[in-house]
Coordinates of C-alpha atoms and ligand atoms in Angstrom, one line a residue:
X61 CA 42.7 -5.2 -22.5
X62 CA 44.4 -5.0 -19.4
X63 CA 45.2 -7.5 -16.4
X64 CA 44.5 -6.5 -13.1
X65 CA 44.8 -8.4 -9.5
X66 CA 41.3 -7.0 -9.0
X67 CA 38.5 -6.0 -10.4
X68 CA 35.3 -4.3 -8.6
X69 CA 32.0 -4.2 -9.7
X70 CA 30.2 -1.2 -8.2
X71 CA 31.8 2.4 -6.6
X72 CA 29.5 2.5 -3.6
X73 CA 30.6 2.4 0.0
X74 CA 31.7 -1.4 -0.2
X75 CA 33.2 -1.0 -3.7
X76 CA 34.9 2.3 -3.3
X77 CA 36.6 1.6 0.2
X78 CA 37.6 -2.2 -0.8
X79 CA 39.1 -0.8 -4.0
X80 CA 41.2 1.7 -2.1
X81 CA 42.0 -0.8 0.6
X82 CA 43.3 -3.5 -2.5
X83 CA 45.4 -0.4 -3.6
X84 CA 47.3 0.4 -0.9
X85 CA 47.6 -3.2 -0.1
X86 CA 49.8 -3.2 -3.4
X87 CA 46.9 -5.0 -5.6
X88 CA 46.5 -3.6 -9.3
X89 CA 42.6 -2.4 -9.0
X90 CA 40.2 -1.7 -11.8
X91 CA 36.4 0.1 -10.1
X92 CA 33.3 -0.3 -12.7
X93 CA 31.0 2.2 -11.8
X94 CA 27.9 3.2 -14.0
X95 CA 26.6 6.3 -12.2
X96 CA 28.4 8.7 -10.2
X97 CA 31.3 7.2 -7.3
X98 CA 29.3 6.9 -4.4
X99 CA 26.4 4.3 -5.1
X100 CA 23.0 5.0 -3.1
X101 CA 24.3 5.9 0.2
X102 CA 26.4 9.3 -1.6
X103 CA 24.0 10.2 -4.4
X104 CA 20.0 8.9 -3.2
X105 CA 20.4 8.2 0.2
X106 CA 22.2 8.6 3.5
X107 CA 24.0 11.9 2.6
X108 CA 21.2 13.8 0.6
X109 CA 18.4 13.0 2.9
X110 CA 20.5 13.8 6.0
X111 CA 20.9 17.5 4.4
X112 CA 17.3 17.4 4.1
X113 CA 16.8 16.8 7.8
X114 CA 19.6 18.5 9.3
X115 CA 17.4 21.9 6.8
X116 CA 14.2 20.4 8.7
X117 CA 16.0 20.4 12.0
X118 CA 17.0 24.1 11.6
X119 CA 13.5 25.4 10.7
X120 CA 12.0 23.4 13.4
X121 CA 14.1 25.4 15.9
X122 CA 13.1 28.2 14.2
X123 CA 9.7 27.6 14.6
X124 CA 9.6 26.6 18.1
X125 CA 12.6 28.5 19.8
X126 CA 10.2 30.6 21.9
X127 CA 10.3 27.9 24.7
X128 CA 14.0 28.3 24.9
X129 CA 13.7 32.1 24.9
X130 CA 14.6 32.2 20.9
X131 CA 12.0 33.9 18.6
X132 CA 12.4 34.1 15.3
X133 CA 10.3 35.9 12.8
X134 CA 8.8 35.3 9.7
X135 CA 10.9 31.6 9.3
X136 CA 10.5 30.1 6.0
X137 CA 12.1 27.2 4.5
X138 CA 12.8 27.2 0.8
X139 CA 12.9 23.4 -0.5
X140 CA 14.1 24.2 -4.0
X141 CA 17.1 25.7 -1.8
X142 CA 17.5 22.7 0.5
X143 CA 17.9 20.6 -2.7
X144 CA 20.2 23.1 -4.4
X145 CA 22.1 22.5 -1.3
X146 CA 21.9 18.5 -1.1
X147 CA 23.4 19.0 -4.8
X148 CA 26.7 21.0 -3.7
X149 CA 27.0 18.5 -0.7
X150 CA 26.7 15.5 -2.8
X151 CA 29.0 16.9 -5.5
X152 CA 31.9 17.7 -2.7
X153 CA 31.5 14.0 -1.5
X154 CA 31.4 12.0 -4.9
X155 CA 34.7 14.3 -6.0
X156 CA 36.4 13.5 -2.6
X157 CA 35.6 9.8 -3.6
X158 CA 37.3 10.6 -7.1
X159 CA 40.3 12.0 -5.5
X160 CA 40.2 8.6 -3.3
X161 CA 40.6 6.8 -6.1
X162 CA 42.8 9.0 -7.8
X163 CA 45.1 8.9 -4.8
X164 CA 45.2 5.1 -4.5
X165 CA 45.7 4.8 -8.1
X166 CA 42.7 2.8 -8.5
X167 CA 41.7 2.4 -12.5
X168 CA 38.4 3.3 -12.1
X169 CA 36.1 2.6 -15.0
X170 CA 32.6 4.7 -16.0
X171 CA 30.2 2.2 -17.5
X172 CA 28.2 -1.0 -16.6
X173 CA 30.3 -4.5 -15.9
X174 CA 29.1 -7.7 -17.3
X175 CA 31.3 -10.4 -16.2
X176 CA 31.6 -12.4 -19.4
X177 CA 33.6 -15.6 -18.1
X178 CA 36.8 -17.1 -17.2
X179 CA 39.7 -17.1 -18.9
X180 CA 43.6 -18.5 -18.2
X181 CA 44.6 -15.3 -16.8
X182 CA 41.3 -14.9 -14.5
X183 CA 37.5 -13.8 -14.7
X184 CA 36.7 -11.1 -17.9
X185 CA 34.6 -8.3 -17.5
X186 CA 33.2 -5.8 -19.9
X187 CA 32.2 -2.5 -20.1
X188 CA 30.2 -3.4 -23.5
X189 CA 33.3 -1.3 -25.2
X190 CA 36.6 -3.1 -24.3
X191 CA 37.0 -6.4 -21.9
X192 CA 39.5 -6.9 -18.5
X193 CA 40.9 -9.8 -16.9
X194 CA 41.4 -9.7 -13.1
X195 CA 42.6 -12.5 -11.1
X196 CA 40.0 -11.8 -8.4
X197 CA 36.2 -9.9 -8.7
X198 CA 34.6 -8.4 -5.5
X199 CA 30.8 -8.1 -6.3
X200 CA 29.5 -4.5 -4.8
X201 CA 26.6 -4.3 -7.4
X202 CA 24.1 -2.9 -4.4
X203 CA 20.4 -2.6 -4.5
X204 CA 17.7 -1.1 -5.8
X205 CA 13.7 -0.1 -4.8
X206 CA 11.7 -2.9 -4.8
X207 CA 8.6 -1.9 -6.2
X208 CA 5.6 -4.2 -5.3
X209 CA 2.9 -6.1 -7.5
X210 CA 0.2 -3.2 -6.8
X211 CA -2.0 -2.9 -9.3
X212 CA -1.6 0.7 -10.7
X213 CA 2.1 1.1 -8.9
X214 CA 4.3 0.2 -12.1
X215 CA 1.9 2.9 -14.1
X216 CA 2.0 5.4 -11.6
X217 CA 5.8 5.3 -11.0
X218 CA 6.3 5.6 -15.1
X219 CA 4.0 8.3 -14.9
X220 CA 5.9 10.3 -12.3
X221 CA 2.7 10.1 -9.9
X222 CA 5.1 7.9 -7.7
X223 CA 8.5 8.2 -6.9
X224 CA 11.3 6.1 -5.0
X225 CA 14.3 7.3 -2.5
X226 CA 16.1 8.5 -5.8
X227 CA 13.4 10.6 -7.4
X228 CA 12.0 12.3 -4.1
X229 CA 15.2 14.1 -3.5
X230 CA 15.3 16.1 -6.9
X231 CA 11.6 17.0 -6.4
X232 CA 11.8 21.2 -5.7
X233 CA 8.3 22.0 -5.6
X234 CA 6.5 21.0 -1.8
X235 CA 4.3 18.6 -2.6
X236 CA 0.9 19.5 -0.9
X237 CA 0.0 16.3 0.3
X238 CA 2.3 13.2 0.1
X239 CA 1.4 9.2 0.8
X240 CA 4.3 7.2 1.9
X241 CA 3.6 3.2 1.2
X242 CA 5.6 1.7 3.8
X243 CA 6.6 3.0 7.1
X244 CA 10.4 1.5 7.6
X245 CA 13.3 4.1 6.8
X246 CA 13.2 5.5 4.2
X247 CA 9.2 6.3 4.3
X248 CA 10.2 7.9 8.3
X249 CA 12.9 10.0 7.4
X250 CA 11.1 11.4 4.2
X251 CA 8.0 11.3 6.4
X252 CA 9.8 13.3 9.3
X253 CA 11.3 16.0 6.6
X254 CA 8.2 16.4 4.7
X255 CA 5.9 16.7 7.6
X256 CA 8.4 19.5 9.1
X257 CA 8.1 21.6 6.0
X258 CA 4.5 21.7 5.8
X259 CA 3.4 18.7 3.5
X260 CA 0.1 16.6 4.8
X261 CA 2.2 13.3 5.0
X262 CA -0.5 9.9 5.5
X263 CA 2.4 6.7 6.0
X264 CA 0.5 3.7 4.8
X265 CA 2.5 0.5 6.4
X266 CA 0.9 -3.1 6.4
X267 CA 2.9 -4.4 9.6
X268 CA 1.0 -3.2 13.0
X269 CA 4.0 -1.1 13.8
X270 CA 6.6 1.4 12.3
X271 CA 10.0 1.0 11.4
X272 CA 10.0 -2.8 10.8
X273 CA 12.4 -4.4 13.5
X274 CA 13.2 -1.8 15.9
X275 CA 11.8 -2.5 19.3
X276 CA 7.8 -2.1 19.6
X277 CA 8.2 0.5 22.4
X278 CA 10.7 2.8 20.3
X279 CA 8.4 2.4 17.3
X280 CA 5.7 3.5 19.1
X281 CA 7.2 6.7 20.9
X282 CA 8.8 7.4 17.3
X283 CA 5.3 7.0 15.8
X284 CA 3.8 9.7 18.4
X285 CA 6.5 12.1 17.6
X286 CA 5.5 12.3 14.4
X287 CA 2.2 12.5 14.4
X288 CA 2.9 15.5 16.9
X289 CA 4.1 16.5 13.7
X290 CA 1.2 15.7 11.8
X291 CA 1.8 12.6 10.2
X292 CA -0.9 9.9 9.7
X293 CA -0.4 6.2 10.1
X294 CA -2.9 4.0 8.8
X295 CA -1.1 0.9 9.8
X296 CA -1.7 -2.9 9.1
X297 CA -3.4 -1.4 5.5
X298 CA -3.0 -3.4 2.6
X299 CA -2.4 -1.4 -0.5
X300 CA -5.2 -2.2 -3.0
X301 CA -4.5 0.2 -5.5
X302 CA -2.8 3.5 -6.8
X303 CA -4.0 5.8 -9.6
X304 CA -4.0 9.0 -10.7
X305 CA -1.6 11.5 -12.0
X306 CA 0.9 13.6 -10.9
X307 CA -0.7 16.4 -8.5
X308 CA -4.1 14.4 -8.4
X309 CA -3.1 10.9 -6.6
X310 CA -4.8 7.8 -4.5
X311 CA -4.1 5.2 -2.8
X312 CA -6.4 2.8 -2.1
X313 CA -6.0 0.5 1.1
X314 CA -7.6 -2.2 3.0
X315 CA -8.1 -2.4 7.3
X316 CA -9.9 -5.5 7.7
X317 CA -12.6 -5.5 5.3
X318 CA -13.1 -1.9 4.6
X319 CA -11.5 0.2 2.1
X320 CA -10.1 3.4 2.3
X321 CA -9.0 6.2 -0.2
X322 CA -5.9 8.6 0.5
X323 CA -5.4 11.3 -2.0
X324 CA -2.5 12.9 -2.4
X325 CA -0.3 14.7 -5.5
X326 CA 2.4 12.4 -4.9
X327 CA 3.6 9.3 -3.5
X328 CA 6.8 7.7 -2.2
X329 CA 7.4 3.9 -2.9
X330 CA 9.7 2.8 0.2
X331 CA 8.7 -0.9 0.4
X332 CA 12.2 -2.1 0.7
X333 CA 14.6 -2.9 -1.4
X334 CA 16.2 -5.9 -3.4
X335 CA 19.8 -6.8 -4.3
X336 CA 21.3 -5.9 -7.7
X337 CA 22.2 -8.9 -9.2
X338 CA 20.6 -9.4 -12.5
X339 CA 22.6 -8.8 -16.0
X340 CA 25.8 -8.4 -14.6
X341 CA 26.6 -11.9 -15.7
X342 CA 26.9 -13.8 -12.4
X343 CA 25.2 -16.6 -14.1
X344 CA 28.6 -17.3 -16.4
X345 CA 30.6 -18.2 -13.7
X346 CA 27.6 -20.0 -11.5
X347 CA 28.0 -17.6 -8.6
X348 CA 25.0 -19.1 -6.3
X349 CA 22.3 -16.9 -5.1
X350 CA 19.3 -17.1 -2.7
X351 CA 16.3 -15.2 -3.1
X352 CA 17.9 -12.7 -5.5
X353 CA 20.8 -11.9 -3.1
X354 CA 25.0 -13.4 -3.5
X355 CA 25.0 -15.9 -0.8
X356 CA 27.8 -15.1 1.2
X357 CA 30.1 -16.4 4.1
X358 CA 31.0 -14.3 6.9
X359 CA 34.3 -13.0 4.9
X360 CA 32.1 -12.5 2.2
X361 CA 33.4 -15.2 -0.3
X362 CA 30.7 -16.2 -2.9
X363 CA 30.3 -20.1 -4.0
X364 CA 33.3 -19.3 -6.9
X365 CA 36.7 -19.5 -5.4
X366 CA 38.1 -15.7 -6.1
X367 CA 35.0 -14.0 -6.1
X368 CA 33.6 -11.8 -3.4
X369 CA 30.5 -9.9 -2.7
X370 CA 30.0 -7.2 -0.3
X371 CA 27.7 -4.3 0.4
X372 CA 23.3 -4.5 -0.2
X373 CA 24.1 -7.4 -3.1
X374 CA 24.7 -10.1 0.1
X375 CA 21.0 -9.1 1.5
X376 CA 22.5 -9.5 4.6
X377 CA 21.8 -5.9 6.5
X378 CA 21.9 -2.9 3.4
X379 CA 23.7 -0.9 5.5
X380 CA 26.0 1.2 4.2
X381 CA 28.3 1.0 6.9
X382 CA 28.3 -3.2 7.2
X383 CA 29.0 -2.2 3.2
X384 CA 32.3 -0.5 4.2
X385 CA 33.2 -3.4 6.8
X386 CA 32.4 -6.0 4.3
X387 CA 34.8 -4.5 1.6
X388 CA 37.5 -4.6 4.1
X389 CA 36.4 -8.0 5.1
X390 CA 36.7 -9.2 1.5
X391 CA 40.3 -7.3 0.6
X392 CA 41.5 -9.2 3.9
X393 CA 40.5 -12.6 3.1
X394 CA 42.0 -12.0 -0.6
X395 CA 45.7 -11.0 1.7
X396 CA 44.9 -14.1 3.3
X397 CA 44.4 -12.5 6.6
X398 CA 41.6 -13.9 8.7
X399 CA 38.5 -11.6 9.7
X400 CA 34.6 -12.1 9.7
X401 CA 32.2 -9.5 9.7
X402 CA 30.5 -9.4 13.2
X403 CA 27.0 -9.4 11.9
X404 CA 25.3 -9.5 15.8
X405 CA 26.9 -5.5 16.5
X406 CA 25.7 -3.8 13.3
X407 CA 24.0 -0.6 14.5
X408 CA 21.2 0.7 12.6
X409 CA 19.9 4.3 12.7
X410 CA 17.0 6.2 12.0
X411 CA 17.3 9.9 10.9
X412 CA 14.2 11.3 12.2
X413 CA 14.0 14.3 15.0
X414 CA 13.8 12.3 17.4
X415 CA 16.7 10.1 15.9
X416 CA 16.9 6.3 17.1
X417 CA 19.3 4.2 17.1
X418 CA 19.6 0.5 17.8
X419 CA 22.0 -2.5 18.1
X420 CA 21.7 -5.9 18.7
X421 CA 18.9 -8.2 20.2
X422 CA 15.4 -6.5 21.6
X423 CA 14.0 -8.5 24.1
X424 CA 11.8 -10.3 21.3
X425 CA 14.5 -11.1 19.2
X426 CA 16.6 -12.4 22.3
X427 CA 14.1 -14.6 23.4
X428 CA 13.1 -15.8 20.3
X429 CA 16.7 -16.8 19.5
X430 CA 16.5 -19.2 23.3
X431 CA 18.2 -16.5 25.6
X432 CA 17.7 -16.0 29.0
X433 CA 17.3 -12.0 28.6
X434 CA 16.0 -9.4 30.5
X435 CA 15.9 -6.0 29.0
X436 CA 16.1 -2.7 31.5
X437 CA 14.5 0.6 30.3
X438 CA 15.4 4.4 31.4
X439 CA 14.2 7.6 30.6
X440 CA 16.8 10.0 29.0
X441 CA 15.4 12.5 31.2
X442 CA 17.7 11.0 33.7
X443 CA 20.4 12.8 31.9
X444 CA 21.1 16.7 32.8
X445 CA 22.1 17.8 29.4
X446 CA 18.7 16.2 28.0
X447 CA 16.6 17.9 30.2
X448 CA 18.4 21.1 29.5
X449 CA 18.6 20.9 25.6
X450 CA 14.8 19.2 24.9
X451 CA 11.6 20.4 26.0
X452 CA 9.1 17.6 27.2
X453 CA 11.2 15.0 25.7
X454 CA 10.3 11.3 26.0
X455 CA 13.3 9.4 24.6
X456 CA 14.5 6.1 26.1
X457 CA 17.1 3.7 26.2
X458 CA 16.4 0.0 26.7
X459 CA 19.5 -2.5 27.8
X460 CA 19.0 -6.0 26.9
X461 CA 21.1 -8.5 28.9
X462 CA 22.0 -11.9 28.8
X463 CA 20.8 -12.9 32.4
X464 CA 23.3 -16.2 32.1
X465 CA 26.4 -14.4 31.7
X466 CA 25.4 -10.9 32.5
X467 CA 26.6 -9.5 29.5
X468 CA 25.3 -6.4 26.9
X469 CA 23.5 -8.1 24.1
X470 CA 21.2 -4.9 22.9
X471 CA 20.7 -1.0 23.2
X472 CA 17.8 0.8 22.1
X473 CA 17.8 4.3 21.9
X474 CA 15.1 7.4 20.6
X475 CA 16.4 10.7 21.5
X476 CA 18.9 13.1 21.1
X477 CA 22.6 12.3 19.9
X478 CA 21.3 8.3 19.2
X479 CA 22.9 8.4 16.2
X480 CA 26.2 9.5 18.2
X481 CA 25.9 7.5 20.9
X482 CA 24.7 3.7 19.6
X483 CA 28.5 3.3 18.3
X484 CA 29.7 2.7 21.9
X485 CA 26.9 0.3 22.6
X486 CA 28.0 -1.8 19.3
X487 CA 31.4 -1.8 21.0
X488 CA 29.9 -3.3 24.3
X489 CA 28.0 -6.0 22.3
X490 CA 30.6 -6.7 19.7
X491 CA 33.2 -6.9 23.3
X492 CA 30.9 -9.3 24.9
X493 CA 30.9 -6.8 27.7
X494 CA 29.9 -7.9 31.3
X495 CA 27.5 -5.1 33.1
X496 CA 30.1 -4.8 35.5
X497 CA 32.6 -3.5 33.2
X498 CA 30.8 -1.1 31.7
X499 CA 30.2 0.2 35.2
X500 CA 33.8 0.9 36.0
X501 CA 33.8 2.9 32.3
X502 CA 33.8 6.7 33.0
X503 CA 31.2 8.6 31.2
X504 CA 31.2 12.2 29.8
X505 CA 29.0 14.5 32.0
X506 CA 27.1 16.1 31.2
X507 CA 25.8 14.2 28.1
X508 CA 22.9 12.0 26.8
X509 CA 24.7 8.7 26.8
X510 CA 25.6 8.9 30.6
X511 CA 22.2 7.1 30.5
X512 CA 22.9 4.1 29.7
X513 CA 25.5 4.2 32.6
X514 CA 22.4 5.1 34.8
X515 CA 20.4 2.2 33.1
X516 CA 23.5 -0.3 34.1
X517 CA 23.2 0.3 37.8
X518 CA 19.7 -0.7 37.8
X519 CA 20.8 -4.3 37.2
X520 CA 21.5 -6.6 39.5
Ligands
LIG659 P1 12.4 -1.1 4.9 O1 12.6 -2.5 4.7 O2 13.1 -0.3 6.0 O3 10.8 -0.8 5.1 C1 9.8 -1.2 4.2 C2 8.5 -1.1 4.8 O4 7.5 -1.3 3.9 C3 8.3 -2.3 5.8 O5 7.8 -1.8 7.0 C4 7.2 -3.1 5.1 O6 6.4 -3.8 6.0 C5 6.5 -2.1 4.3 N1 5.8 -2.6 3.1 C6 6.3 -3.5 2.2 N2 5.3 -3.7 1.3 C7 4.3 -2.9 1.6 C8 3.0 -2.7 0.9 N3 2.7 -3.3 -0.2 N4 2.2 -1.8 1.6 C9 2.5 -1.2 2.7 N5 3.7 -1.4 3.3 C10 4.6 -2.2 2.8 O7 12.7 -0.4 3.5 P2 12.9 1.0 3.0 O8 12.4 2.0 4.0 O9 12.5 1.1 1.6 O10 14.5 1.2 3.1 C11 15.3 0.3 2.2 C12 16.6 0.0 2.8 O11 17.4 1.2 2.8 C13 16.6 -0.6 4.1 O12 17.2 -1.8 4.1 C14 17.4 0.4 5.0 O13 18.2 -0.3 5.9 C15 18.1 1.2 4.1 N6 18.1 2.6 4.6 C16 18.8 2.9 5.7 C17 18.8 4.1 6.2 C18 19.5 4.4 7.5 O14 20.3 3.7 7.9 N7 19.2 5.5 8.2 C19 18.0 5.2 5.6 C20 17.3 4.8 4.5 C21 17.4 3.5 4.0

């Protein structure tokens, strides 16, 4: 048994960073992790899909170069190679986040924490083999797929038939045809890969749009791209039912009052997914949850006095990167520094080809929330470097303003470099920027996000 100042629960982005932060803020850190160091994001998310796309993006040129005077012949793209490759990528990353944790001298422990009480010395936690005290716990437990009530579903996932984010990406044979139950991000950017390599991809999403919050208009242009692609959308469909076996699928759905049958070898569950917070033993110190999620403040303190939770265990955004600034958050507030995650400038991205990227209010969200918005839209063909690098492109960005004080309070992007570029427009909202200082900033020509520069002197 030994006494640390900390311990973490849970090596993903939240854990793994606020553990090194502790460190090298001079706190004695123990890191419980059960899988490999990385959580979701490193092993069955953000990095192995993004190999998966940047493979698709490749081929795709490939394909269609001749419009840019680039033929090549007789491309192919081998998935079992594209996953061999996801493997080296993900193995390089979880070993740099060893050698993180190596270099901070963080303890870090391989097995599942229960937190078993409180003690004199502090909260105990076990591993099942030996127990630790720590005078403070940060809670980075995460999330996992929520799989919904469908009759068949449970069956079919235990069957193989269906799989979630974690199984799709160790899959090396192409599936032939592939239905995706919900259309939000995880079901696009496996949609978007799939699709590229040759797999009949049907997206079944019960919303009336794609891609759950992101602004109607993006959705939609988002939506066409893919079926461009060849991706179906049956949207507004209720899922009925799912049976089958592996290579000889359906799902059943509802549109109105009639049913419909998709059939397919495999299927992708991407309904969402749900805080981590069961067996871990929050219940022994009476950490207060709502809905299934650590109900945190906005330095991520819990209900106990020296517990924290950061990261997809909060329910707040399941970002990986509001994960990151959470664990700092946290560490902060244990130094007895002040900080608060900004929660209104979180950009979120989409992966697809074309990427989108977001951040802040829409128009509907602004108005909803009683402000006098205005939102100002502009294609990014207004940008050189666009027309130049995309052939018949039809990305956007859309400003939202706050028409009392004339300052930034959304950006809504679908094209090129989105990803890239949404980071600056966090900055403006998380800045409270006026439009007329963002004016006077001097923009890299030529480039994409000299657009929303363009977009800026439309407002009055
Ligand atoms: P999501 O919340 O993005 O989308 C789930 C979709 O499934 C919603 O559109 C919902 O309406 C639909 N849905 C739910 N139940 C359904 C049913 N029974 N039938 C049909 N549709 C149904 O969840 P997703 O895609 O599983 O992603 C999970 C989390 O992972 C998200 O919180 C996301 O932020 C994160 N993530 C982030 C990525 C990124 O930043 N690029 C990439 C992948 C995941």
């Amino acid at each position: 048994m030994a006494l640390y100042d900390l311990i973490v629960l849970g090596g993903g982005p939240a854990g793994y960073n606020a553990a090194e932060h502790a460190a090298h803020a001079g706190m004695k850190v123990a890191l419980y992790e059960e899988r490999a160091l990385g959580g979701v994001c490193l092993n069955e998310g953000c990095i192995p899909t993004k190999t998966f796309l940047n493979s698709a993006k490749i081929y795709e040129s490939a394909l269609h170069g001749d419009a840019f005077g680039v033929t090549v012949e007789g491309a192919k793209i081998d998935h079992a190679k594209v996953v061999d490759r996801k493997d080296k990528v993900v193995k390089t990353l979880v070993s740099g986040v060893g050698a993180k944790m190596r270099g901070a001298k963080v303890t870090v422990v391989t097995g599942s924490a229960r937190i078993t009480g409180k003690s004199a010395e502090g909260f105990t936690v076990t591993d099942g083999k030996e127990e630790n005290t720590a005078k403070k716990l940060l809670i980075c437990t995460g999330s996992e797929a929520a799989v919904p009530p469908i009759p068949g579903l449970r069956e079919a996932v235990e069957s193989g038939l269906a799989v979630t984010n974690r199984e799709i990406l160790d899959i090396r044979a192409v599936p032939k045809a592939l239905c995706v139950i919900g259309g939000g991000v995880i079901g696009l950017e496996m949609a978007s890969y799939f699709a590229a390599i040759g797999t009949k991809v049907t997206v079944v999403e019960m919303l009336d749009k794609i891609a759950g919050p992101t602004d109607r208009e993006i959705s939609e242009i988002l939506q066409k791209n893919l079926e461009k692609k060849g991706v179906e959308f049956k949207l507004g469909a209720a899922v009925t039912a799912v049976s089958g076996k592996i290579g000889a699928g359906t799902v059943e759905y509802k549109l109105g009052d009639k049913a419909y049958k998709v059939s397919c070898d495999t299927v992708l569950v991407s309904t969402g997914r749900r805080p981590r917070t069961k067996d871990i033993g929050l219940e022994n110190l009476g950490v207060q949850l709502n809905r299934g999620a650590v109900v945190t403040t906005e330095c991520t303190r819990t209900s106990v006095p020296g517990v924290w939770a950061a990261g997809d265990v909060n329910g707040k955004s399941m970002l990986a990167h509001t994960a990151y600034r959470e664990g700092e958050a946290a560490v902060r507030d244990m130094q007895g520094i002040k900080d608060s995650v900004d929660y209104r400038a979180i950009p979120a991205v989409i992966y697809t080809k074309p990427e989108v990227g977001t951040v802040g209010e829409t128009l509907e969200s602004a108005k909803k929330a009683g402000i006098n918005a205005s939102e100002h839209t502009m294609s990014l063909r207004y940008s050189g470097r666009y027309v130049a690098e995309v052939e018949g492109g039809d990305g956007i960005v859309k400003i939202v303003i706050d028409d009392d004080h004339k300052t930034i309070i959304g950006v809504h992007m679908i094209g090129s470099y989105a990803s890239e570029i949404i980071y600056g427009a966090a900055a403006m909202i998380a800045e409270e920027k006026r439009v007329s200082d963002v004016q006077k900033l001097v923009f890299p020509h030529p480039t994409v996000c000299e657009v929303i520069r363009e977009d800026l002197f439309t407002i009055k």
